[in-house]
Coordinates of C-alpha atoms in Angstrom, one line a residue:
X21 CA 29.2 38.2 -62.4
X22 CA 32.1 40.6 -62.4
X23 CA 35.7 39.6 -60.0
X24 CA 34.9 42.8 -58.7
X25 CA 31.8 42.4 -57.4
X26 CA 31.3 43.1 -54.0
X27 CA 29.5 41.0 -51.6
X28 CA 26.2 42.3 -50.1
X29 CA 24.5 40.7 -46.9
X30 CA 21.4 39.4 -47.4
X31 CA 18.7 42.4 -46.9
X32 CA 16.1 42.4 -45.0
X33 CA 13.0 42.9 -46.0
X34 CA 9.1 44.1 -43.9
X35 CA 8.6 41.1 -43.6
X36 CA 11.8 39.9 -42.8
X37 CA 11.9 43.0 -40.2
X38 CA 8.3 42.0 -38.6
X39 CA 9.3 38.2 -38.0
X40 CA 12.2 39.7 -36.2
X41 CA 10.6 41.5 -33.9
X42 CA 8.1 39.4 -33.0
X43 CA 10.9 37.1 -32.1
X44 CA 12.7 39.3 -30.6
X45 CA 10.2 40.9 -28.2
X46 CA 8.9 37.5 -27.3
X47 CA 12.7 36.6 -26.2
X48 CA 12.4 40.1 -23.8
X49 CA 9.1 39.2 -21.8
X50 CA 10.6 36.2 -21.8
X51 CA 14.3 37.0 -19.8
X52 CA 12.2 40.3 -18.5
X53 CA 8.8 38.9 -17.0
X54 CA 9.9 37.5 -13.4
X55 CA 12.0 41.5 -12.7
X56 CA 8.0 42.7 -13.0
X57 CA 6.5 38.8 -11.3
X58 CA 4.8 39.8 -7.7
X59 CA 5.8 37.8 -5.0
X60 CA 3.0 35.4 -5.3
X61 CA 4.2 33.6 -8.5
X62 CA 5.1 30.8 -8.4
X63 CA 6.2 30.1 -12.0
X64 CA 9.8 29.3 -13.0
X65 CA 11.9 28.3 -16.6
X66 CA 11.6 25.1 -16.1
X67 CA 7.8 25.2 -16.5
X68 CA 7.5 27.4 -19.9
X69 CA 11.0 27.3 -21.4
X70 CA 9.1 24.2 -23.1
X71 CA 6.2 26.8 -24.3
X72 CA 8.8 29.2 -25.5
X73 CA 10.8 26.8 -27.4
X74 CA 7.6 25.5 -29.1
X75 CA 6.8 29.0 -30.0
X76 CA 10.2 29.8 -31.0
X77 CA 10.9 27.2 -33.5
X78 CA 8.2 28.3 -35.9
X79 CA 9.2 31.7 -35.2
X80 CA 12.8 30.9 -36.6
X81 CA 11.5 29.1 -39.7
X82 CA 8.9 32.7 -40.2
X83 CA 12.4 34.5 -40.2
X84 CA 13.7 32.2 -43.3
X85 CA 10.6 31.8 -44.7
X86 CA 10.1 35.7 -44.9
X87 CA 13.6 36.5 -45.9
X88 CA 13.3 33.9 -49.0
X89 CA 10.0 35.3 -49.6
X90 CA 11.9 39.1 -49.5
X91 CA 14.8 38.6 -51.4
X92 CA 14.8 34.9 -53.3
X93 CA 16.8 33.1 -51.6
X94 CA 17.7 29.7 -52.9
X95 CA 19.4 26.7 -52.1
X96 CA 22.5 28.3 -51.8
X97 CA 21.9 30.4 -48.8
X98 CA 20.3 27.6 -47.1
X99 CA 23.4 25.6 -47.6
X100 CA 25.9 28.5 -46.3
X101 CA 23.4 28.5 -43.2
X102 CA 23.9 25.1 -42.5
X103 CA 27.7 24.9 -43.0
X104 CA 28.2 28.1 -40.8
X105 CA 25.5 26.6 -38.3
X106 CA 28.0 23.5 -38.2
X107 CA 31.4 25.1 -38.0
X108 CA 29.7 27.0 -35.1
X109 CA 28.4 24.0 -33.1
X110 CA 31.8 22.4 -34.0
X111 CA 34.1 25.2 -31.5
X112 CA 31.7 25.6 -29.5
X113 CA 32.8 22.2 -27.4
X114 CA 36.3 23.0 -27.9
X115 CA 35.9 25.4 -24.9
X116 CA 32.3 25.1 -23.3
X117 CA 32.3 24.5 -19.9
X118 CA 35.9 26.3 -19.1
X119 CA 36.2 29.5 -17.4
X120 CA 34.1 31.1 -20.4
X121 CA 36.4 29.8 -23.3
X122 CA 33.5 29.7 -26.2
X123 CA 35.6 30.5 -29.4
X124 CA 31.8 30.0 -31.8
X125 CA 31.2 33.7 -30.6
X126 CA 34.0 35.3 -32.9
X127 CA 32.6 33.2 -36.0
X128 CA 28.9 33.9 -35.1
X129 CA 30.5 37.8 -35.1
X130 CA 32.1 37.9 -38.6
X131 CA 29.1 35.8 -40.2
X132 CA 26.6 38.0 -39.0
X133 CA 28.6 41.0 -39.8
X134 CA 29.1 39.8 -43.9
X135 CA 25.3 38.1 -44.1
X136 CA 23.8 40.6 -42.3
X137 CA 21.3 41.1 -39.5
X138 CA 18.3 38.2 -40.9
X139 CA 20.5 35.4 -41.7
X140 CA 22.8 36.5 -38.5
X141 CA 20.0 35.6 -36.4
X142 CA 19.0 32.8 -37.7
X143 CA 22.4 31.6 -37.6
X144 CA 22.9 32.4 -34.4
X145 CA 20.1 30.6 -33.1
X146 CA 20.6 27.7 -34.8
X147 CA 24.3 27.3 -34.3
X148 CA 23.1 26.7 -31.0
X149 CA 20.5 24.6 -31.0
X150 CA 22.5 22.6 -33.1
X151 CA 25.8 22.9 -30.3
X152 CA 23.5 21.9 -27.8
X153 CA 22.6 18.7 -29.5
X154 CA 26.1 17.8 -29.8
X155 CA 27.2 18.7 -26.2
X156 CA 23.8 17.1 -24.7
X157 CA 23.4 20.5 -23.6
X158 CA 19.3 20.5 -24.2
X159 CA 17.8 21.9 -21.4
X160 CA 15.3 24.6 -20.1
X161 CA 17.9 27.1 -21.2
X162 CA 18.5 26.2 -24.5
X163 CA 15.7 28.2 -26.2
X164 CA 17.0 31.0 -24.1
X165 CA 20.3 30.9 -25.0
X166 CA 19.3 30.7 -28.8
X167 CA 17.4 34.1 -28.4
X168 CA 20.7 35.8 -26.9
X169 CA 23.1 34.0 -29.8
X170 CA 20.9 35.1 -32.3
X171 CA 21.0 38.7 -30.9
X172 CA 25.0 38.5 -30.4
X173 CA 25.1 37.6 -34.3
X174 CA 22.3 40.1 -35.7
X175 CA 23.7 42.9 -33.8
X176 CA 27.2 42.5 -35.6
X177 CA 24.9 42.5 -39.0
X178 CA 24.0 46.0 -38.1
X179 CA 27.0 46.9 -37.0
X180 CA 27.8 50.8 -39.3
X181 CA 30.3 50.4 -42.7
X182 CA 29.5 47.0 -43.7
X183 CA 30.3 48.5 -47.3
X184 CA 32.9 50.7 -46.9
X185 CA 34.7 49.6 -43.4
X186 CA 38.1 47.3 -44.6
X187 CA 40.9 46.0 -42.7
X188 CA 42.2 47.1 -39.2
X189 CA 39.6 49.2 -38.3
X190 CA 36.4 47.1 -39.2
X191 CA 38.8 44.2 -37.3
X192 CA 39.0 46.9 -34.2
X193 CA 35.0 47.5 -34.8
X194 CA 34.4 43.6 -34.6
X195 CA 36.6 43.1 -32.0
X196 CA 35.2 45.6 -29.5
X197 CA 31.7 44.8 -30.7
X198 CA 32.4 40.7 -29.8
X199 CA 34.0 41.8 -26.7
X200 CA 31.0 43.8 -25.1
X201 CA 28.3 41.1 -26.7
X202 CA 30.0 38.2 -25.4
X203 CA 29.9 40.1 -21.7
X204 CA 26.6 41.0 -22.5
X205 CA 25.7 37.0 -23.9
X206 CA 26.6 36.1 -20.3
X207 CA 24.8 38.9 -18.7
X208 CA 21.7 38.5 -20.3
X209 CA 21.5 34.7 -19.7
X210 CA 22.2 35.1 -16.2
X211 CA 18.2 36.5 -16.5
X212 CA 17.3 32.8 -17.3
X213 CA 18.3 31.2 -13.8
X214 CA 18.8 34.1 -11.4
X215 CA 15.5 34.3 -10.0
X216 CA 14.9 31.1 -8.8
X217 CA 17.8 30.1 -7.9
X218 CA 17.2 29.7 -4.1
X219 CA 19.6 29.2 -1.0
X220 CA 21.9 32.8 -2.0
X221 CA 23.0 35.5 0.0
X222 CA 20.3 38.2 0.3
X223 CA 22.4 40.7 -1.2
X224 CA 22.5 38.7 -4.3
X225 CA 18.8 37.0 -4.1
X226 CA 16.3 37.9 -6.4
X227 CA 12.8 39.2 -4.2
X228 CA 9.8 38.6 -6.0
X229 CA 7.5 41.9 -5.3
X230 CA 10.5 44.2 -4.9
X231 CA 11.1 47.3 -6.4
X232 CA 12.9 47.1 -9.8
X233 CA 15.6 49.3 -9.1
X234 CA 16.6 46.9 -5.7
X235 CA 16.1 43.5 -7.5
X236 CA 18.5 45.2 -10.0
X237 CA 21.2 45.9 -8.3
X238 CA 21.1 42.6 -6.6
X239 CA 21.5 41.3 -10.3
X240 CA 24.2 43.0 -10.8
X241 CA 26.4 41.7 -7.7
X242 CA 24.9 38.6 -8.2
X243 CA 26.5 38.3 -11.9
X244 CA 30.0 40.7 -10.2
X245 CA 30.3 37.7 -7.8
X246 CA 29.0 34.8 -10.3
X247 CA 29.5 35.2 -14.0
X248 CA 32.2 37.5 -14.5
X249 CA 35.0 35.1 -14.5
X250 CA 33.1 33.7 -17.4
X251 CA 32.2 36.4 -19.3
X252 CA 35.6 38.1 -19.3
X253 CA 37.9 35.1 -20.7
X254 CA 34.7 34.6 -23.5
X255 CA 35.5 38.5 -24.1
X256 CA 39.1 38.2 -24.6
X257 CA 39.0 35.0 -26.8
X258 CA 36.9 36.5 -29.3
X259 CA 38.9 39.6 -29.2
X260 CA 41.9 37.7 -29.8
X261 CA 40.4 35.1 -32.5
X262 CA 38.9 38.0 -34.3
X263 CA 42.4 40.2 -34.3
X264 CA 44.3 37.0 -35.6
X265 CA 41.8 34.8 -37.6
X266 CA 39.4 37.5 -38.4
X267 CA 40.5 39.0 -41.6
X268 CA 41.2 35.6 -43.4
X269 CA 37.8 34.3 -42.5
X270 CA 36.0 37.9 -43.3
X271 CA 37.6 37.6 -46.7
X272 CA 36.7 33.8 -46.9
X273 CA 33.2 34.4 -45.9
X274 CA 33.0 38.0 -48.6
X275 CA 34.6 35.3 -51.3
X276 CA 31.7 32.8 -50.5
X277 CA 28.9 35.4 -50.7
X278 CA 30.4 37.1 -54.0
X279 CA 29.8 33.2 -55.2
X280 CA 26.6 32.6 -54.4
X281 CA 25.6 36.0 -55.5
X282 CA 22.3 35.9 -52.7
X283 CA 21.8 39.6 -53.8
X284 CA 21.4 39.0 -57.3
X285 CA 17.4 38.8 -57.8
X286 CA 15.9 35.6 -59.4
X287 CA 15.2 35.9 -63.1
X288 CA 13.5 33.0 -65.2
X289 CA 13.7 32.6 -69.1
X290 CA 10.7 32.9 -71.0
X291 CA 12.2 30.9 -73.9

């Protein structure tokens, strides 16, 4: 291996691609169902968030399972996973619980932006599975808010110029990309409890039966007059972590990949 070499994310292969989708459409009915429920259901997360995270777990191992089976991976990458997965559970009770202050985002960002969009995912999902273990955070969200991590992680894996795209300006990329996903993070979760939380003004109140377009925009001032405050300071700490931190950790995370060579296929001797 050359000092040159440059570090690769980890590609994604079909069936790399297919697990992913699965996943992530399952995760979409799953925040999307109750906008379409008629106003005879009766269901509620509480009663298959249990469901979902029993189908999700397997559906997280499919995604490692088909990227080894793509690409080769060894025990390296399964080692990187687990350190990132740690560092990111680590922050993440540094600020949890105040005013939106969640500085995991930025690292769940720059990781999924050098590994790329398969180990991203899976990162980002695990990361918090693994965050809500430590915080005692395990609830009926949980599997939910695994979906959306792994999405804030795999979208900065697709992110454009992952090759070419160096200093201030991929820092300016990431930085506006972490800003609107962590918005967006809060946004999207809001789907998990919104509609059935019960005892809200009826501007704000989710109708089951309604037209789409009315339950909508009562989503929309429900999260301007809930989640805001939240999602704006998680916005601006992972804009400022990634403007200050973010180019020594790219460059540590590029360094680390370069090592491990993950895009270097498997060869055996036939000595």
């Amino acid at each position: 291996m050359t000092a040159g070499r440059q570090a690769r994310a980890v590609r994604l292969g079909p069936r790399s691609v297919a697990a992913l989708v699965l996943v992530s459409a399952i995760g979409v009915m799953a925040f999307g169902w109750p906008l379409l429920a008629d106003s005879a259901s009766g269901l509620a997360h509480s009663k298959d968030a249990p469901w979902l995270f029993a189908a999700l777990l397997p559906m997280l191992l499919a995604v490692v399972v088909a990227t080894i089976a793509d690409v080769g991976l060894d025990a390296k990458a399964i080692a990187m996973l687990g350190v990132l997965a740690a560092a990111g559970a680590a922050l993440r009770p540094l600020g949890a619980g105040t005013a939106g202050v969640e500085p995991m985002f930025f690292l769940m960002v720059l990781a999924g932006r050098v590994l790329g969009p398969g180990f991203g995912f899976v990162l980002g999902s695990v990361a918090m599975f693994a965050s809500a273990l430590l915080t005692g955070g395990v609830g009926p969200w949980m599997p939910f808010q695994m979906l959306t991590m792994g999405w804030v992680s795999m979208g900065a894996g697709l992110l454009p110029g992952a090759d070419r795209l160096r200093g201030r300006r991929e820092l300016a990329l990431l930085a506006a990309y972490g800003a609107v996903s962590a918005v967006l993070y809060g946004l999207v979760m809001n789907l998990q409890g919104w509609p059935y939380i019960a005892g809200m003004a009826s501007g704000v109140s989710f109708v089951p039966g309604d037209p789409l377009d009315q339950n909508l925009a009562r989503y929309v001032a429900y999260c301007l007059a809930t989640s805001l405050g939240w999602d704006l300071p998680r916005a601006l700490v992972t804009v400022v972590l990634t403007v200050t931190l973010g180019g020594a950790v790219l460059k540590a995370l590029r360094r680390a990949t370069r090592r491990a060579a993950f895009d270097v296929p498997v060869a055996f001797d036939q000595g």
